[in-house]
Amino acid sequence: MLGLIISVLSLSLAEPQGRPIEGHWEGAMIINGSPLGLSMSITADGDGYVADPSISEWVWYALDPSPVTKTDTGIIIKDLYGGDAFLTLDPKYRQLIGTIENSGEPIKVHLKPVPPPPLPDWREEDVTFTSADGTVLSGTLTVPNSADPSAAIILLHGRGCGRRSLGEARVYAARGMAALTFDKRGAGKSAGDCQTATHTMTVADAEAAQRFLQQHRSIDRRRIGYRGTSAGAWTAQALAERAWSVRRLNKPAFLITWIGPATSIRDQQRQSARTYGEGVGAAEEQIALAEESVDLITGEDVSDPAVINRLIAIRDKAETEGWYGLMFGPDDLPKTAEDIPNLYLSKFRFDPERVLGKLAQTPYLAVFGEEDGIVPLSENTAALETAFAGSEDLKIVVLPGIGHSLEHGDTMVTLPNGQTYFKIDTVEPRYMTETILFLRREGLMPR
């Protein structure tokens, strides 16, 4: 019997049976000497193969599946992390070794075969719901497998045409909490026009998302809360305000904001003009013009031809001198009088001051970047601390080295002892870590 086992083992090592590249692989990419964890499932796809890679540090970003070509010595994975991966298969230990060839230095790759991961203890449902103006929004509801209705979180995007964030939703679901993430109107599979969407529309869309959740059989309607990123904080705050005035809309069980303002949209734009401008080295004249433009757009005379002409002149000056993109977004200033209704500050006006006081008894987590020039730290933490004075429900977390971003870029870091290492661009983990700890503390995340 022992001889038979040895013979079979030798055969399997020398001549792998079936399709040896199929299966689950774990390893890393080595970039300038630093590892970036990489996992990958390779499966048959017709006459070929397809790789489904993932990087655990990139909670919000998913890598697209890549076609795999089998070679005499291994495989080629098309367009993996910016280039084609040429990997050699070790016929004895079934490890994949090679490099990704891109425009820079080749990236080393080492993948090892491991048992397939457990099946997720949650399910995903493609869903649609209808906003107040009839716009149909499309999203994904990620629900834990549980006999009891679960708490839920609605993920609210910031400025722009954001799409659903499945990676983040799965983090919550894996820990026993449902998550609804959806494409903003006019983005992804949602109807409507993102470019002309207003604050009122955005809040109505979020309200439609909550109404949908309140009617879902797998959701505990009393334990629904919101997570808003950047301008999504205003959406979350305004939705909370709606919940106090609309009888059939449950009040939020919690609010979480990441790099999100606690001041009015007007004040944030004015504060960021100076804070951000000084941070990027803008001239005092440029900062002053940015502040002036905010005052003009949010003033009562914005329709006055003289005001419109002044705004157009500021844009012309900034573009001519080459600093428009430094201080303004594409829809911040008009090119013509017809642009006025579609300016960001024309479409988005909200002051959370009146609702923050009501939220003083609602669990609230606010995560800020210490170096954020768009949502300046001192003004926004002060607004929250004033509103929540005497309340233990507010938790503020400040992330050192972070600006108005969820991630920190590639950089070479020098340690206090003089040693250096290459820090790869990844999502700052404390956004997610602090959120998980907060939700567990509030009894909303069971796993």
Short mmCIF file of C-alpha atoms in Angstrom, two decimals:
data_model
loop_
_atom_site.label_atom_id
_atom_site.label_comp_id
_atom_site.label_asym_id
_atom_site.label_seq_id
_atom_site.Cartn_x
_atom_site.Cartn_y
_atom_site.Cartn_z
CA MET A 1 0.00 0.00 0.00
CA LEU A 2 2.82 2.44 0.89
CA GLY A 3 4.53 1.75 -2.46
CA LEU A 4 1.30 2.53 -4.31
CA ILE A 5 0.91 5.86 -2.49
CA ILE A 6 4.51 6.85 -3.33
CA SER A 7 4.00 5.94 -6.99
CA VAL A 8 0.81 7.96 -7.28
CA LEU A 9 2.44 10.95 -5.53
CA SER A 10 5.44 10.88 -7.84
CA LEU A 11 3.18 10.77 -10.88
CA SER A 12 1.12 13.75 -9.66
CA LEU A 13 4.24 15.88 -9.10
CA ALA A 14 5.91 15.02 -12.38
CA GLU A 15 2.79 15.28 -14.53
CA PRO A 16 0.07 17.43 -12.96
CA GLN A 17 -3.33 16.02 -13.79
CA GLY A 18 -6.15 18.02 -15.37
CA ARG A 19 -5.62 21.75 -15.67
CA PRO A 20 -2.86 22.71 -13.18
CA ILE A 21 -3.24 26.48 -13.51
CA GLU A 22 -6.86 26.44 -12.33
CA GLY A 23 -7.49 27.20 -8.69
CA HIS A 24 -6.93 29.85 -6.07
CA TRP A 25 -3.62 31.62 -5.61
CA GLU A 26 -2.24 33.91 -2.90
CA GLY A 27 0.94 35.94 -2.96
CA ALA A 28 2.26 39.39 -3.67
CA MET A 29 3.54 41.86 -6.17
CA ILE A 30 6.92 43.32 -5.20
CA ILE A 31 7.21 46.99 -6.15
CA ASN A 32 10.53 48.68 -5.39
CA GLY A 33 11.14 46.08 -2.71
CA SER A 34 7.74 46.44 -0.99
CA PRO A 35 5.01 43.78 -1.11
CA LEU A 36 1.42 44.36 -2.18
CA GLY A 37 -0.81 41.40 -1.37
CA LEU A 38 -2.45 39.76 -4.37
CA SER A 39 -4.98 36.94 -4.54
CA MET A 40 -6.40 35.40 -7.66
CA SER A 41 -8.77 32.73 -8.85
CA ILE A 42 -8.05 31.22 -12.27
CA THR A 43 -10.88 29.34 -13.95
CA ALA A 44 -11.59 27.80 -17.33
CA ASP A 45 -13.41 30.08 -19.75
CA GLY A 46 -14.40 28.28 -22.93
CA ASP A 47 -11.19 27.21 -24.63
CA GLY A 48 -9.09 29.50 -22.45
CA TYR A 49 -8.84 30.78 -18.89
CA VAL A 50 -9.69 33.91 -16.97
CA ALA A 51 -8.07 35.36 -13.83
CA ASP A 52 -10.12 37.21 -11.21
CA PRO A 53 -7.53 39.15 -9.16
CA SER A 54 -8.01 41.16 -5.99
CA ILE A 55 -5.84 43.32 -3.76
CA SER A 56 -7.01 43.20 -0.16
CA GLU A 57 -5.69 46.70 0.63
CA TRP A 58 -7.90 48.23 -2.08
CA VAL A 59 -11.27 48.04 -0.36
CA TRP A 60 -13.05 50.30 -2.85
CA TYR A 61 -11.37 49.34 -6.09
CA ALA A 62 -11.92 46.11 -7.95
CA LEU A 63 -9.54 44.78 -10.58
CA ASP A 64 -11.27 43.64 -13.75
CA PRO A 65 -11.07 39.96 -14.71
CA SER A 66 -8.19 39.33 -17.10
CA PRO A 67 -7.83 36.78 -19.91
CA VAL A 68 -5.14 34.18 -19.34
CA THR A 69 -3.05 32.58 -22.08
CA LYS A 70 -1.31 29.29 -21.37
CA THR A 71 2.30 28.98 -22.60
CA ASP A 72 4.82 26.14 -22.70
CA THR A 73 6.28 27.25 -19.38
CA GLY A 74 3.39 28.99 -17.61
CA ILE A 75 0.82 31.70 -18.33
CA ILE A 76 0.39 35.28 -19.49
CA ILE A 77 -2.20 37.39 -17.64
CA LYS A 78 -3.35 40.29 -19.79
CA ASP A 79 -3.33 43.79 -18.28
CA LEU A 80 -2.70 43.04 -14.62
CA TYR A 81 -1.84 46.17 -12.58
CA GLY A 82 -0.96 48.23 -15.61
CA GLY A 83 0.80 45.63 -17.74
CA ASP A 84 0.91 42.02 -18.90
CA ALA A 85 2.12 39.46 -16.34
CA PHE A 86 4.48 36.78 -17.68
CA LEU A 87 4.49 33.98 -15.11
CA THR A 88 6.37 30.69 -15.11
CA LEU A 89 4.74 27.66 -13.46
CA ASP A 90 6.93 25.57 -11.17
CA PRO A 91 5.89 22.03 -12.24
CA LYS A 92 6.82 20.53 -8.88
CA TYR A 93 5.37 22.95 -6.32
CA ARG A 94 2.84 24.71 -8.60
CA GLN A 95 3.98 28.24 -7.81
CA LEU A 96 3.77 31.05 -10.34
CA ILE A 97 6.83 33.29 -10.59
CA GLY A 98 7.45 36.17 -12.96
CA THR A 99 7.03 39.87 -13.66
CA ILE A 100 4.51 42.44 -14.83
CA GLU A 101 5.96 44.37 -17.76
CA ASN A 102 4.77 47.98 -17.76
CA SER A 103 6.11 51.38 -18.68
CA GLY A 104 8.25 51.57 -15.52
CA GLU A 105 10.36 49.07 -13.66
CA PRO A 106 9.08 45.47 -13.98
CA ILE A 107 7.00 44.36 -10.99
CA LYS A 108 7.87 40.98 -9.51
CA VAL A 109 5.01 38.54 -8.90
CA HIS A 110 4.99 35.42 -6.71
CA LEU A 111 1.78 33.41 -6.32
CA LYS A 112 1.30 30.19 -4.37
CA PRO A 113 -1.57 27.70 -4.69
CA VAL A 114 -3.86 27.60 -1.65
CA PRO A 115 -7.20 25.96 -0.87
CA PRO A 116 -10.18 27.92 -2.21
CA PRO A 117 -11.62 30.46 0.23
CA PRO A 118 -14.87 29.66 2.03
CA LEU A 119 -18.06 30.62 0.28
CA PRO A 120 -19.24 34.03 1.49
CA ASP A 121 -21.76 34.03 4.30
CA TRP A 122 -23.73 36.72 2.50
CA ARG A 123 -25.55 37.26 -0.76
CA GLU A 124 -25.80 40.08 -3.29
CA GLU A 125 -29.03 41.29 -4.84
CA ASP A 126 -29.20 43.61 -7.85
CA VAL A 127 -31.89 46.12 -6.93
CA THR A 128 -33.66 49.17 -8.30
CA PHE A 129 -35.67 51.87 -6.55
CA THR A 130 -37.37 55.03 -7.74
CA SER A 131 -36.62 58.58 -6.61
CA ALA A 132 -39.25 61.26 -6.02
CA ASP A 133 -39.06 62.59 -9.59
CA GLY A 134 -39.43 59.12 -11.12
CA THR A 135 -35.72 58.51 -11.77
CA VAL A 136 -34.91 54.80 -11.45
CA LEU A 137 -31.69 54.12 -9.56
CA SER A 138 -29.73 50.89 -9.74
CA GLY A 139 -27.61 49.35 -7.01
CA THR A 140 -26.57 46.27 -5.10
CA LEU A 141 -27.83 45.16 -1.71
CA THR A 142 -25.35 42.96 0.12
CA VAL A 143 -27.07 40.97 2.86
CA PRO A 144 -25.64 38.61 5.50
CA ASN A 145 -27.11 35.13 5.62
CA SER A 146 -29.07 35.35 8.85
CA ALA A 147 -32.40 34.22 10.19
CA ASP A 148 -32.96 37.64 11.74
CA PRO A 149 -33.20 41.01 10.00
CA SER A 150 -29.87 42.81 10.08
CA ALA A 151 -28.75 46.38 10.55
CA ALA A 152 -27.90 48.19 7.33
CA ILE A 153 -25.71 51.00 6.04
CA ILE A 154 -26.37 53.18 2.99
CA LEU A 155 -23.18 54.21 1.19
CA LEU A 156 -23.40 57.79 -0.12
CA HIS A 157 -20.98 59.15 -2.71
CA GLY A 158 -19.27 62.51 -2.75
CA ARG A 159 -19.20 65.08 -5.53
CA GLY A 160 -19.22 63.71 -9.06
CA CYS A 161 -20.74 60.71 -10.82
CA GLY A 162 -19.88 57.90 -8.40
CA ARG A 163 -20.72 54.26 -8.96
CA ARG A 164 -21.56 51.52 -6.48
CA SER A 165 -18.78 50.39 -4.12
CA LEU A 166 -19.07 46.61 -3.91
CA GLY A 167 -15.74 46.09 -2.16
CA GLU A 168 -16.75 48.20 0.82
CA ALA A 169 -20.25 46.69 0.93
CA ARG A 170 -18.75 43.21 1.18
CA VAL A 171 -16.63 44.27 4.17
CA TYR A 172 -19.82 45.06 6.09
CA ALA A 173 -21.69 41.97 4.93
CA ALA A 174 -18.84 39.65 5.91
CA ARG A 175 -19.18 41.05 9.43
CA GLY A 176 -22.94 40.58 9.65
CA MET A 177 -24.27 43.94 8.46
CA ALA A 178 -26.19 44.68 5.26
CA ALA A 179 -25.04 47.42 2.89
CA LEU A 180 -26.78 49.22 0.05
CA THR A 181 -24.54 50.82 -2.54
CA PHE A 182 -25.90 52.38 -5.72
CA ASP A 183 -24.88 54.25 -8.83
CA LYS A 184 -25.60 57.97 -8.58
CA ARG A 185 -28.22 59.22 -11.01
CA GLY A 186 -26.73 59.34 -14.48
CA ALA A 187 -23.86 57.00 -13.53
CA GLY A 188 -23.49 53.27 -14.11
CA LYS A 189 -26.88 51.67 -14.58
CA SER A 190 -28.90 54.46 -12.94
CA ALA A 191 -31.11 56.72 -15.04
CA GLY A 192 -30.97 60.49 -15.00
CA ASP A 193 -28.26 63.07 -15.62
CA CYS A 194 -25.40 63.34 -13.16
CA GLN A 195 -24.20 66.65 -14.59
CA THR A 196 -27.45 68.47 -13.88
CA ALA A 197 -28.26 66.75 -10.58
CA THR A 198 -28.87 69.10 -7.65
CA HIS A 199 -28.49 68.71 -3.90
CA THR A 200 -32.25 68.27 -3.62
CA MET A 201 -32.20 65.45 -6.17
CA THR A 202 -29.24 63.76 -4.49
CA VAL A 203 -30.99 63.79 -1.12
CA ALA A 204 -34.23 62.52 -2.69
CA ASP A 205 -32.27 59.63 -4.22
CA ALA A 206 -30.80 58.77 -0.82
CA GLU A 207 -34.27 58.94 0.71
CA ALA A 208 -35.53 56.50 -1.94
CA ALA A 209 -32.68 54.16 -0.97
CA GLN A 210 -33.73 54.28 2.68
CA ARG A 211 -37.40 53.73 1.86
CA PHE A 212 -36.39 50.68 -0.17
CA LEU A 213 -34.39 49.28 2.75
CA GLN A 214 -37.18 49.92 5.25
CA GLN A 215 -39.45 47.64 3.21
CA HIS A 216 -36.92 44.85 2.67
CA ARG A 217 -37.66 41.67 4.62
CA SER A 218 -34.00 41.09 5.53
CA ILE A 219 -33.44 44.55 7.03
CA ASP A 220 -34.22 45.82 10.52
CA ARG A 221 -35.78 49.17 9.62
CA ARG A 222 -34.95 50.61 13.04
CA ARG A 223 -31.20 50.07 12.54
CA ILE A 224 -30.44 51.82 9.24
CA GLY A 225 -27.69 54.43 9.08
CA TYR A 226 -25.58 56.29 6.53
CA ARG A 227 -21.93 56.61 5.50
CA GLY A 228 -21.15 59.72 3.46
CA THR A 229 -17.78 60.47 1.87
CA SER A 230 -16.74 64.09 1.26
CA ALA A 231 -19.83 65.91 -0.10
CA GLY A 232 -21.78 62.75 0.74
CA ALA A 233 -21.67 64.01 4.33
CA TRP A 234 -24.10 66.77 3.34
CA THR A 235 -26.34 64.15 1.73
CA ALA A 236 -26.29 62.09 4.93
CA GLN A 237 -26.97 65.13 7.13
CA ALA A 238 -29.78 66.36 4.88
CA LEU A 239 -31.32 62.88 4.78
CA ALA A 240 -31.23 62.82 8.58
CA GLU A 241 -32.99 66.18 8.57
CA ARG A 242 -35.67 64.73 6.26
CA ALA A 243 -36.13 61.85 8.70
CA TRP A 244 -37.15 64.32 11.40
CA SER A 245 -39.84 65.85 9.22
CA VAL A 246 -41.18 62.88 7.21
CA ARG A 247 -43.35 60.59 9.31
CA ARG A 248 -42.67 57.32 7.50
CA LEU A 249 -38.91 57.81 7.22
CA ASN A 250 -37.12 56.29 10.19
CA LYS A 251 -34.55 58.41 11.97
CA PRO A 252 -30.98 57.22 11.30
CA ALA A 253 -29.47 54.73 13.74
CA PHE A 254 -26.04 56.30 13.13
CA LEU A 255 -24.06 58.60 10.83
CA ILE A 256 -20.51 58.13 9.57
CA THR A 257 -18.67 60.75 7.56
CA TRP A 258 -15.27 60.35 5.93
CA ILE A 259 -13.45 63.62 5.06
CA GLY A 260 -16.93 65.14 5.14
CA PRO A 261 -17.86 68.75 6.02
CA ALA A 262 -19.84 69.83 9.07
CA THR A 263 -20.15 73.43 7.85
CA SER A 264 -22.37 74.84 5.12
CA ILE A 265 -21.49 74.31 1.48
CA ARG A 266 -20.82 78.04 1.15
CA ASP A 267 -18.54 78.14 4.19
CA GLN A 268 -16.68 75.01 3.11
CA GLN A 269 -16.02 76.44 -0.33
CA ARG A 270 -14.79 79.71 1.15
CA GLN A 271 -12.64 78.03 3.81
CA SER A 272 -11.11 75.61 1.33
CA ALA A 273 -10.28 78.40 -1.11
CA ARG A 274 -7.84 79.83 1.42
CA THR A 275 -6.68 76.65 3.18
CA TYR A 276 -6.24 74.65 0.00
CA GLY A 277 -4.85 77.62 -1.91
CA GLU A 278 -2.17 78.27 0.70
CA GLY A 279 -1.38 74.55 0.80
CA VAL A 280 -0.67 74.37 -2.92
CA GLY A 281 1.20 77.65 -3.02
CA ALA A 282 -1.40 79.79 -4.78
CA ALA A 283 -0.81 83.53 -4.90
CA GLU A 284 -2.81 85.77 -2.55
CA GLU A 285 -4.57 87.32 -5.57
CA GLN A 286 -5.69 83.89 -6.75
CA ILE A 287 -7.02 82.96 -3.31
CA ALA A 288 -8.85 86.27 -3.05
CA LEU A 289 -10.50 85.75 -6.44
CA ALA A 290 -11.63 82.26 -5.42
CA GLU A 291 -13.15 83.67 -2.22
CA GLU A 292 -14.83 86.45 -4.18
CA SER A 293 -16.35 83.98 -6.63
CA VAL A 294 -17.91 82.00 -3.76
CA ASP A 295 -19.43 85.18 -2.33
CA LEU A 296 -20.81 86.21 -5.73
CA ILE A 297 -22.35 82.84 -6.61
CA THR A 298 -23.99 82.40 -3.21
CA GLY A 299 -25.14 86.01 -2.99
CA GLU A 300 -28.62 87.32 -3.76
CA ASP A 301 -27.50 89.13 -6.93
CA VAL A 302 -26.06 86.18 -8.84
CA SER A 303 -28.49 86.80 -11.72
CA ASP A 304 -27.33 90.42 -12.07
CA PRO A 305 -25.51 90.81 -15.41
CA ALA A 306 -22.68 92.69 -13.69
CA VAL A 307 -22.15 89.77 -11.27
CA ILE A 308 -22.24 87.23 -14.09
CA ASN A 309 -19.73 89.24 -16.12
CA ARG A 310 -17.43 89.45 -13.10
CA LEU A 311 -17.55 85.67 -12.64
CA ILE A 312 -16.82 85.12 -16.33
CA ALA A 313 -13.92 87.55 -16.07
CA ILE A 314 -12.46 85.66 -13.10
CA ARG A 315 -12.64 82.41 -15.06
CA ASP A 316 -11.07 84.00 -18.16
CA LYS A 317 -8.23 85.42 -16.07
CA ALA A 318 -7.58 82.08 -14.32
CA GLU A 319 -7.60 80.15 -17.60
CA THR A 320 -5.42 82.69 -19.41
CA GLU A 321 -2.85 82.67 -16.63
CA GLY A 322 -2.99 78.86 -16.37
CA TRP A 323 -4.15 78.42 -12.77
CA TYR A 324 -7.86 77.68 -13.20
CA GLY A 325 -7.43 73.96 -12.53
CA LEU A 326 -5.37 74.76 -9.43
CA MET A 327 -8.20 76.54 -7.63
CA PHE A 328 -11.45 75.60 -9.40
CA GLY A 329 -13.38 72.58 -10.62
CA PRO A 330 -14.81 72.40 -14.16
CA ASP A 331 -18.28 73.58 -13.05
CA ASP A 332 -17.22 76.12 -10.41
CA LEU A 333 -17.24 79.21 -12.64
CA PRO A 334 -19.27 80.10 -15.75
CA LYS A 335 -18.01 80.54 -19.29
CA THR A 336 -21.30 82.17 -20.32
CA ALA A 337 -24.44 83.45 -18.58
CA GLU A 338 -26.21 80.21 -19.54
CA ASP A 339 -23.85 78.27 -17.23
CA ILE A 340 -25.07 79.94 -14.02
CA PRO A 341 -27.84 77.41 -13.17
CA ASN A 342 -25.42 74.50 -13.60
CA LEU A 343 -22.61 75.82 -11.41
CA TYR A 344 -21.81 73.60 -8.42
CA LEU A 345 -22.75 76.30 -5.92
CA SER A 346 -25.98 76.99 -7.81
CA LYS A 347 -27.04 73.33 -7.59
CA PHE A 348 -25.72 72.50 -4.13
CA ARG A 349 -26.71 74.65 -1.18
CA PHE A 350 -27.08 73.26 2.32
CA ASP A 351 -26.21 74.21 5.87
CA PRO A 352 -26.09 71.28 8.34
CA GLU A 353 -26.04 73.51 11.44
CA ARG A 354 -29.77 73.18 12.05
CA VAL A 355 -29.71 69.38 11.96
CA LEU A 356 -26.43 68.68 13.78
CA GLY A 357 -27.98 69.73 17.07
CA LYS A 358 -30.75 67.17 16.59
CA LEU A 359 -28.10 64.52 15.89
CA ALA A 360 -26.45 65.07 19.27
CA GLN A 361 -28.10 61.90 20.56
CA THR A 362 -27.28 59.88 17.44
CA PRO A 363 -24.03 57.88 17.23
CA TYR A 364 -21.81 59.91 14.89
CA LEU A 365 -18.34 58.99 13.63
CA ALA A 366 -16.40 61.68 11.76
CA VAL A 367 -13.04 60.77 10.19
CA PHE A 368 -10.92 63.69 8.97
CA GLY A 369 -7.58 64.06 7.23
CA GLU A 370 -5.15 66.14 9.25
CA GLU A 371 -3.84 67.82 6.09
CA ASP A 372 -7.18 68.24 4.30
CA GLY A 373 -7.29 71.55 2.47
CA ILE A 374 -10.76 70.92 1.00
CA VAL A 375 -12.46 70.18 4.32
CA PRO A 376 -10.25 72.11 6.77
CA LEU A 377 -9.85 70.29 10.06
CA SER A 378 -10.24 73.07 12.64
CA GLU A 379 -13.44 74.62 11.26
CA ASN A 380 -15.23 71.30 10.79
CA THR A 381 -14.26 69.67 14.07
CA ALA A 382 -15.30 72.87 15.85
CA ALA A 383 -18.74 72.76 14.21
CA LEU A 384 -19.28 69.18 15.35
CA GLU A 385 -17.99 69.75 18.85
CA THR A 386 -20.30 72.74 19.24
CA ALA A 387 -23.33 70.80 18.01
CA PHE A 388 -22.55 67.73 20.15
CA ALA A 389 -21.47 69.65 23.28
CA GLY A 390 -22.02 67.42 26.32
CA SER A 391 -22.89 64.37 24.19
CA GLU A 392 -20.88 61.15 24.26
CA ASP A 393 -22.25 60.03 20.90
CA LEU A 394 -19.68 61.93 18.81
CA LYS A 395 -16.36 60.31 17.93
CA ILE A 396 -13.84 62.28 15.88
CA VAL A 397 -10.82 60.54 14.36
CA VAL A 398 -8.02 62.52 12.70
CA LEU A 399 -5.72 60.69 10.28
CA PRO A 400 -2.17 62.09 10.16
CA GLY A 401 -0.63 62.57 6.74
CA ILE A 402 -3.98 62.41 4.95
CA GLY A 403 -5.46 65.20 2.85
CA HIS A 404 -8.80 65.14 1.07
CA SER A 405 -8.42 61.56 -0.05
CA LEU A 406 -9.13 58.00 1.01
CA GLU A 407 -5.64 56.93 0.06
CA HIS A 408 -2.02 57.98 0.22
CA GLY A 409 0.11 57.90 -2.91
CA ASP A 410 3.36 56.17 -3.82
CA THR A 411 6.29 57.64 -1.93
CA MET A 412 9.71 56.71 -0.59
CA VAL A 413 9.66 56.99 3.20
CA THR A 414 12.65 57.60 5.45
CA LEU A 415 12.25 56.11 8.94
CA PRO A 416 13.62 57.80 12.10
CA ASN A 417 16.63 55.46 12.06
CA GLY A 418 17.47 56.47 8.50
CA GLN A 419 16.17 53.29 6.90
CA THR A 420 13.99 53.77 3.82
CA TYR A 421 11.15 51.84 2.23
CA PHE A 422 8.79 52.31 -0.69
CA LYS A 423 5.22 52.93 0.46
CA ILE A 424 2.83 51.70 -2.20
CA ASP A 425 -0.32 53.70 -2.93
CA THR A 426 -3.12 52.08 -0.94
CA VAL A 427 -6.37 53.04 0.74
CA GLU A 428 -5.74 54.32 4.27
CA PRO A 429 -6.97 51.37 6.41
CA ARG A 430 -8.12 53.43 9.38
CA TYR A 431 -11.20 54.66 7.51
CA MET A 432 -12.48 51.12 7.51
CA THR A 433 -10.92 50.07 10.82
CA GLU A 434 -12.44 52.94 12.79
CA THR A 435 -15.79 52.37 11.11
CA ILE A 436 -15.84 48.68 12.03
CA LEU A 437 -14.88 49.41 15.64
CA PHE A 438 -17.54 52.14 15.84
CA LEU A 439 -20.30 49.90 14.47
CA ARG A 440 -19.30 47.03 16.77
CA ARG A 441 -19.32 49.36 19.77
CA GLU A 442 -22.86 50.43 18.85
CA GLY A 443 -23.99 46.80 18.58
CA LEU A 444 -24.74 47.06 14.84
CA MET A 445 -22.02 44.73 13.50
CA PRO A 446 -22.18 41.26 15.09
CA ARG A 447 -19.10 39.66 13.51
#
